[in-house]
């Protein structure tokens, strides 16, 4: 089975699938942070030129899309045209991903303007549903793939931890790698994707 993780330079999702025997590739304009199978090119080109792909997981850049950026990218703001361009590009690329994925596709984004422009309603997940005692609301648009099931919900344990732990991502200090580090997929979520969607893919193949 072949997987493309589009707009991922960390390799976290790729490696979770590779550990289960997938021919898994990450893709980004940047080089892979941890090495491994990586297509350093435009994600749409990777979807179309380097397939066939069984599953495509798409992480479109969220800087201009995120609701937290409304002060900069909202209507009437200085960079609103960049938000419109980002919405149009993301919708275009998502439609290509759905056509290029033989079994199913997933688009991941946080609380974002993009959800108003997609036909799929997002599944919302939190890191604490998958063993990480942190908050970071993330949405998945799913095309033919089943919703993720929580694997290790630790929400009840979070009240015993300081906010510096439970809000780690939101409290990251400014740095050259802050945006990259904030966007990295939690390992527990990546492992849930790999294990649950591997079962689904095998069942789809057998049907």
PDB file of C-alpha atoms in Angstrom:
ATOM      1  CA  UNK A   1       0.000   0.000   0.000  1.00  0.00           C
ATOM      2  CA  UNK A   2       1.272   3.496  -0.879  1.00  0.00           C
ATOM      3  CA  UNK A   3       0.806   6.632   1.211  1.00  0.00           C
ATOM      4  CA  UNK A   4       1.538  10.287   0.472  1.00  0.00           C
ATOM      5  CA  UNK A   5       1.655  12.777   3.343  1.00  0.00           C
ATOM      6  CA  UNK A   6       1.484  16.101   1.511  1.00  0.00           C
ATOM      7  CA  UNK A   7       2.988  19.213   3.133  1.00  0.00           C
ATOM      8  CA  UNK A   8       4.781  17.256   5.860  1.00  0.00           C
ATOM      9  CA  UNK A   9       8.499  17.761   6.452  1.00  0.00           C
ATOM     10  CA  UNK A  10       8.585  16.231   9.944  1.00  0.00           C
ATOM     11  CA  UNK A  11       7.963  12.662   8.754  1.00  0.00           C
ATOM     12  CA  UNK A  12       5.893  11.779  11.837  1.00  0.00           C
ATOM     13  CA  UNK A  13       2.825  10.522   9.954  1.00  0.00           C
ATOM     14  CA  UNK A  14       4.929   8.948   7.212  1.00  0.00           C
ATOM     15  CA  UNK A  15       6.990   6.994   9.727  1.00  0.00           C
ATOM     16  CA  UNK A  16       3.913   5.737  11.595  1.00  0.00           C
ATOM     17  CA  UNK A  17       2.591   4.167   8.381  1.00  0.00           C
ATOM     18  CA  UNK A  18       6.034   2.919   7.311  1.00  0.00           C
ATOM     19  CA  UNK A  19       6.314   1.053  10.628  1.00  0.00           C
ATOM     20  CA  UNK A  20       3.250  -0.947   9.554  1.00  0.00           C
ATOM     21  CA  UNK A  21       4.711  -1.879   6.194  1.00  0.00           C
ATOM     22  CA  UNK A  22       3.439   0.921   3.963  1.00  0.00           C
ATOM     23  CA  UNK A  23       5.444   2.404   1.108  1.00  0.00           C
ATOM     24  CA  UNK A  24       5.026   5.785   2.768  1.00  0.00           C
ATOM     25  CA  UNK A  25       6.314   9.127   1.494  1.00  0.00           C
ATOM     26  CA  UNK A  26       6.321  12.589   3.024  1.00  0.00           C
ATOM     27  CA  UNK A  27       6.293  15.629   0.764  1.00  0.00           C
ATOM     28  CA  UNK A  28       7.141  19.292   1.196  1.00  0.00           C
ATOM     29  CA  UNK A  29       8.988  22.129  -0.492  1.00  0.00           C
ATOM     30  CA  UNK A  30      11.450  21.836   2.411  1.00  0.00           C
ATOM     31  CA  UNK A  31      13.781  18.854   2.924  1.00  0.00           C
ATOM     32  CA  UNK A  32      12.707  16.130   5.326  1.00  0.00           C
ATOM     33  CA  UNK A  33      13.676  16.992   8.886  1.00  0.00           C
ATOM     34  CA  UNK A  34      14.458  13.394   9.833  1.00  0.00           C
ATOM     35  CA  UNK A  35      15.424  11.925   6.457  1.00  0.00           C
ATOM     36  CA  UNK A  36      13.478   8.993   5.046  1.00  0.00           C
ATOM     37  CA  UNK A  37      11.392   8.711   1.902  1.00  0.00           C
ATOM     38  CA  UNK A  38      10.571  12.271   0.929  1.00  0.00           C
ATOM     39  CA  UNK A  39       9.465  14.093  -2.215  1.00  0.00           C
ATOM     40  CA  UNK A  40      10.815  17.639  -2.072  1.00  0.00           C
ATOM     41  CA  UNK A  41       8.483  19.299  -4.562  1.00  0.00           C
ATOM     42  CA  UNK A  42       5.104  20.958  -4.971  1.00  0.00           C
ATOM     43  CA  UNK A  43       2.425  18.836  -3.304  1.00  0.00           C
ATOM     44  CA  UNK A  44       0.025  18.882  -6.270  1.00  0.00           C
ATOM     45  CA  UNK A  45       2.825  17.646  -8.519  1.00  0.00           C
ATOM     46  CA  UNK A  46       3.569  14.865  -6.025  1.00  0.00           C
ATOM     47  CA  UNK A  47      -0.095  13.841  -5.932  1.00  0.00           C
ATOM     48  CA  UNK A  48      -0.373  13.671  -9.713  1.00  0.00           C
ATOM     49  CA  UNK A  49       3.086  12.643 -10.892  1.00  0.00           C
ATOM     50  CA  UNK A  50       4.315  10.197  -8.253  1.00  0.00           C
ATOM     51  CA  UNK A  51       1.274   7.981  -7.722  1.00  0.00           C
ATOM     52  CA  UNK A  52      -0.631   5.827  -7.736  1.00  0.00           C
ATOM     53  CA  UNK A  53      -1.450   6.509  -4.083  1.00  0.00           C
ATOM     54  CA  UNK A  54      -3.795   4.459  -1.928  1.00  0.00           C
ATOM     55  CA  UNK A  55      -4.206   7.127   0.774  1.00  0.00           C
ATOM     56  CA  UNK A  56      -3.261  10.813   0.714  1.00  0.00           C
ATOM     57  CA  UNK A  57      -3.062  12.832   3.934  1.00  0.00           C
ATOM     58  CA  UNK A  58      -2.911  16.555   3.185  1.00  0.00           C
ATOM     59  CA  UNK A  59      -1.666  19.184   5.658  1.00  0.00           C
ATOM     60  CA  UNK A  60      -2.216  22.514   3.853  1.00  0.00           C
ATOM     61  CA  UNK A  61      -0.395  25.517   5.348  1.00  0.00           C
ATOM     62  CA  UNK A  62      -2.692  27.171   7.883  1.00  0.00           C
ATOM     63  CA  UNK A  63      -1.023  30.553   8.499  1.00  0.00           C
ATOM     64  CA  UNK A  64      -3.406  32.543   6.283  1.00  0.00           C
ATOM     65  CA  UNK A  65      -6.374  30.246   6.963  1.00  0.00           C
ATOM     66  CA  UNK A  66      -6.359  30.042  10.754  1.00  0.00           C
ATOM     67  CA  UNK A  67      -9.047  31.900  12.685  1.00  0.00           C
ATOM     68  CA  UNK A  68      -6.291  33.116  15.015  1.00  0.00           C
ATOM     69  CA  UNK A  69      -4.970  35.164  12.095  1.00  0.00           C
ATOM     70  CA  UNK A  70      -8.163  37.165  11.559  1.00  0.00           C
ATOM     71  CA  UNK A  71      -6.472  40.329  12.778  1.00  0.00           C
ATOM     72  CA  UNK A  72      -4.049  40.110   9.879  1.00  0.00           C
ATOM     73  CA  UNK A  73      -5.885  38.121   7.202  1.00  0.00           C
ATOM     74  CA  UNK A  74      -9.555  38.947   7.895  1.00  0.00           C
ATOM     75  CA  UNK A  75     -11.821  40.977   5.615  1.00  0.00           C
ATOM     76  CA  UNK A  76     -10.515  44.519   5.262  1.00  0.00           C
ATOM     77  CA  UNK A  77      -7.128  43.629   6.769  1.00  0.00           C
ATOM     78  CA  UNK A  78      -3.740  44.117   5.163  1.00  0.00           C
ATOM     79  CA  UNK A  79      -3.245  40.514   4.029  1.00  0.00           C
ATOM     80  CA  UNK A  80      -6.831  39.511   3.214  1.00  0.00           C
ATOM     81  CA  UNK A  81      -5.917  38.799  -0.416  1.00  0.00           C
ATOM     82  CA  UNK A  82      -3.443  36.181   0.830  1.00  0.00           C
ATOM     83  CA  UNK A  83      -6.247  34.438   2.720  1.00  0.00           C
ATOM     84  CA  UNK A  84      -8.463  34.347  -0.378  1.00  0.00           C
ATOM     85  CA  UNK A  85      -5.589  32.920  -2.416  1.00  0.00           C
ATOM     86  CA  UNK A  86      -4.894  30.321   0.284  1.00  0.00           C
ATOM     87  CA  UNK A  87      -8.546  29.228   0.356  1.00  0.00           C
ATOM     88  CA  UNK A  88      -8.682  28.874  -3.425  1.00  0.00           C
ATOM     89  CA  UNK A  89      -5.417  26.933  -3.554  1.00  0.00           C
ATOM     90  CA  UNK A  90      -6.393  24.602  -0.696  1.00  0.00           C
ATOM     91  CA  UNK A  91      -9.781  23.759  -2.237  1.00  0.00           C
ATOM     92  CA  UNK A  92      -8.081  23.066  -5.578  1.00  0.00           C
ATOM     93  CA  UNK A  93      -5.398  20.851  -4.046  1.00  0.00           C
ATOM     94  CA  UNK A  94      -7.931  18.970  -1.876  1.00  0.00           C
ATOM     95  CA  UNK A  95     -10.034  18.120  -4.924  1.00  0.00           C
ATOM     96  CA  UNK A  96      -6.933  16.777  -6.654  1.00  0.00           C
ATOM     97  CA  UNK A  97      -5.999  14.741  -3.559  1.00  0.00           C
ATOM     98  CA  UNK A  98      -9.426  13.107  -3.495  1.00  0.00           C
ATOM     99  CA  UNK A  99      -9.155  12.139  -7.151  1.00  0.00           C
ATOM    100  CA  UNK A 100      -5.563  10.908  -6.799  1.00  0.00           C
ATOM    101  CA  UNK A 101      -6.188   8.715  -3.717  1.00  0.00           C
ATOM    102  CA  UNK A 102      -7.435   5.269  -4.649  1.00  0.00           C
ATOM    103  CA  UNK A 103      -8.871   4.342  -1.215  1.00  0.00           C
ATOM    104  CA  UNK A 104      -9.324   7.632   0.634  1.00  0.00           C
ATOM    105  CA  UNK A 105      -7.968  11.039   1.589  1.00  0.00           C
ATOM    106  CA  UNK A 106      -7.729  13.256   4.663  1.00  0.00           C
ATOM    107  CA  UNK A 107      -7.234  17.035   4.974  1.00  0.00           C
ATOM    108  CA  UNK A 108      -5.972  18.306   8.343  1.00  0.00           C
ATOM    109  CA  UNK A 109      -6.297  21.885   9.585  1.00  0.00           C
ATOM    110  CA  UNK A 110      -6.914  23.656  12.913  1.00  0.00           C
ATOM    111  CA  UNK A 111      -9.824  26.000  13.635  1.00  0.00           C
ATOM    112  CA  UNK A 112      -9.706  27.558  10.212  1.00  0.00           C
ATOM    113  CA  UNK A 113     -11.640  29.452   7.564  1.00  0.00           C
ATOM    114  CA  UNK A 114     -11.218  26.533   5.154  1.00  0.00           C
ATOM    115  CA  UNK A 115     -14.055  24.535   6.749  1.00  0.00           C
ATOM    116  CA  UNK A 116     -16.603  26.962   5.294  1.00  0.00           C
ATOM    117  CA  UNK A 117     -15.422  26.092   1.785  1.00  0.00           C
ATOM    118  CA  UNK A 118     -15.267  22.294   1.879  1.00  0.00           C
ATOM    119  CA  UNK A 119     -18.222  19.930   1.402  1.00  0.00           C
ATOM    120  CA  UNK A 120     -16.960  17.638   4.183  1.00  0.00           C
ATOM    121  CA  UNK A 121     -17.792  18.470   7.805  1.00  0.00           C
ATOM    122  CA  UNK A 122     -14.678  18.100   9.963  1.00  0.00           C
ATOM    123  CA  UNK A 123     -14.062  15.532  12.639  1.00  0.00           C
ATOM    124  CA  UNK A 124     -12.567  17.434  15.583  1.00  0.00           C
ATOM    125  CA  UNK A 125      -9.885  15.743  17.658  1.00  0.00           C
ATOM    126  CA  UNK A 126      -7.641  16.733  20.558  1.00  0.00           C
ATOM    127  CA  UNK A 127      -4.171  15.370  21.444  1.00  0.00           C
ATOM    128  CA  UNK A 128      -5.485  14.205  24.827  1.00  0.00           C
ATOM    129  CA  UNK A 129      -7.693  11.677  23.007  1.00  0.00           C
ATOM    130  CA  UNK A 130      -4.506   9.909  21.881  1.00  0.00           C
ATOM    131  CA  UNK A 131      -2.328   9.943  24.995  1.00  0.00           C
ATOM    132  CA  UNK A 132      -0.917  13.489  24.936  1.00  0.00           C
ATOM    133  CA  UNK A 133      -2.126  15.630  27.900  1.00  0.00           C
ATOM    134  CA  UNK A 134      -2.381  18.755  25.761  1.00  0.00           C
ATOM    135  CA  UNK A 135      -4.988  20.870  23.997  1.00  0.00           C
ATOM    136  CA  UNK A 136      -4.817  21.631  20.283  1.00  0.00           C
ATOM    137  CA  UNK A 137      -8.140  21.401  18.480  1.00  0.00           C
ATOM    138  CA  UNK A 138      -7.606  19.919  15.031  1.00  0.00           C
ATOM    139  CA  UNK A 139     -10.065  19.120  12.267  1.00  0.00           C
ATOM    140  CA  UNK A 140     -10.014  16.330   9.683  1.00  0.00           C
ATOM    141  CA  UNK A 141     -11.971  16.416   6.445  1.00  0.00           C
ATOM    142  CA  UNK A 142     -12.370  12.762   5.491  1.00  0.00           C
ATOM    143  CA  UNK A 143     -13.022  11.443   2.008  1.00  0.00           C
ATOM    144  CA  UNK A 144     -14.007   7.747   2.204  1.00  0.00           C
ATOM    145  CA  UNK A 145     -11.887   7.226   5.338  1.00  0.00           C
ATOM    146  CA  UNK A 146     -13.563   6.454   8.693  1.00  0.00           C
ATOM    147  CA  UNK A 147     -13.339   8.903  11.627  1.00  0.00           C
ATOM    148  CA  UNK A 148     -10.517   8.248  14.061  1.00  0.00           C
ATOM    149  CA  UNK A 149     -11.378   6.577  17.359  1.00  0.00           C
ATOM    150  CA  UNK A 150      -9.733   7.790  20.549  1.00  0.00           C
ATOM    151  CA  UNK A 151      -6.988   5.409  21.676  1.00  0.00           C
ATOM    152  CA  UNK A 152      -5.934   6.714  25.120  1.00  0.00           C
ATOM    153  CA  UNK A 153      -8.046   9.578  26.459  1.00  0.00           C
ATOM    154  CA  UNK A 154      -6.136  11.366  29.217  1.00  0.00           C
ATOM    155  CA  UNK A 155      -8.344  14.445  29.505  1.00  0.00           C
ATOM    156  CA  UNK A 156      -9.275  13.711  33.121  1.00  0.00           C
ATOM    157  CA  UNK A 157      -5.608  13.738  34.103  1.00  0.00           C
ATOM    158  CA  UNK A 158      -4.948  17.179  32.677  1.00  0.00           C
ATOM    159  CA  UNK A 159      -6.313  19.134  35.641  1.00  0.00           C
ATOM    160  CA  UNK A 160      -3.298  17.939  37.666  1.00  0.00           C
ATOM    161  CA  UNK A 161      -0.825  19.438  35.191  1.00  0.00           C
ATOM    162  CA  UNK A 162       0.311  23.062  34.807  1.00  0.00           C
ATOM    163  CA  UNK A 163      -0.836  25.061  31.804  1.00  0.00           C
ATOM    164  CA  UNK A 164       2.728  25.183  30.582  1.00  0.00           C
ATOM    165  CA  UNK A 165       2.240  21.482  29.810  1.00  0.00           C
ATOM    166  CA  UNK A 166      -1.385  21.336  28.660  1.00  0.00           C
ATOM    167  CA  UNK A 167      -1.013  24.478  26.523  1.00  0.00           C
ATOM    168  CA  UNK A 168       2.535  23.770  25.372  1.00  0.00           C
ATOM    169  CA  UNK A 169       1.879  24.427  21.679  1.00  0.00           C
ATOM    170  CA  UNK A 170       0.053  27.710  22.275  1.00  0.00           C
ATOM    171  CA  UNK A 171       2.768  28.922  24.643  1.00  0.00           C
ATOM    172  CA  UNK A 172       5.785  28.183  22.436  1.00  0.00           C
ATOM    173  CA  UNK A 173       8.284  31.004  22.543  1.00  0.00           C
ATOM    174  CA  UNK A 174       9.094  32.839  19.309  1.00  0.00           C
ATOM    175  CA  UNK A 175      11.851  31.135  17.341  1.00  0.00           C
ATOM    176  CA  UNK A 176      12.869  30.490  13.727  1.00  0.00           C
ATOM    177  CA  UNK A 177      11.234  27.034  13.926  1.00  0.00           C
ATOM    178  CA  UNK A 178       8.104  27.967  15.911  1.00  0.00           C
ATOM    179  CA  UNK A 179       5.636  27.594  13.016  1.00  0.00           C
ATOM    180  CA  UNK A 180       7.182  24.287  12.007  1.00  0.00           C
ATOM    181  CA  UNK A 181       7.168  22.920  15.555  1.00  0.00           C
ATOM    182  CA  UNK A 182       3.581  24.043  16.225  1.00  0.00           C
ATOM    183  CA  UNK A 183       2.323  22.231  13.127  1.00  0.00           C
ATOM    184  CA  UNK A 184       3.973  18.870  13.789  1.00  0.00           C
ATOM    185  CA  UNK A 185       1.473  16.038  14.151  1.00  0.00           C
ATOM    186  CA  UNK A 186       1.333  14.402  17.585  1.00  0.00           C
ATOM    187  CA  UNK A 187       2.759  10.902  17.485  1.00  0.00           C
ATOM    188  CA  UNK A 188      -0.328   9.395  19.132  1.00  0.00           C
ATOM    189  CA  UNK A 189      -2.566  10.837  16.419  1.00  0.00           C
ATOM    190  CA  UNK A 190      -0.200   9.644  13.687  1.00  0.00           C
ATOM    191  CA  UNK A 191      -0.165   6.141  15.135  1.00  0.00           C
ATOM    192  CA  UNK A 192      -3.967   6.096  15.335  1.00  0.00           C
ATOM    193  CA  UNK A 193      -4.176   7.123  11.675  1.00  0.00           C
ATOM    194  CA  UNK A 194      -1.738   4.399  10.687  1.00  0.00           C
ATOM    195  CA  UNK A 195      -3.290   1.570  12.686  1.00  0.00           C
ATOM    196  CA  UNK A 196      -6.949   2.359  12.051  1.00  0.00           C
ATOM    197  CA  UNK A 197      -6.683   3.341   8.401  1.00  0.00           C
ATOM    198  CA  UNK A 198      -4.430   0.370   7.656  1.00  0.00           C
ATOM    199  CA  UNK A 199      -7.245  -1.922   8.810  1.00  0.00           C
ATOM    200  CA  UNK A 200      -9.726   0.033   6.706  1.00  0.00           C
ATOM    201  CA  UNK A 201      -7.456  -0.123   3.638  1.00  0.00           C
ATOM    202  CA  UNK A 202      -7.044  -3.883   3.941  1.00  0.00           C
ATOM    203  CA  UNK A 203     -10.798  -4.304   4.233  1.00  0.00           C
ATOM    204  CA  UNK A 204     -11.343  -2.052   1.217  1.00  0.00           C
ATOM    205  CA  UNK A 205      -8.889  -4.132  -0.785  1.00  0.00           C
ATOM    206  CA  UNK A 206     -10.602  -7.364   0.203  1.00  0.00           C
ATOM    207  CA  UNK A 207     -14.110  -6.114  -0.597  1.00  0.00           C
TER     208      UNK A 207
END
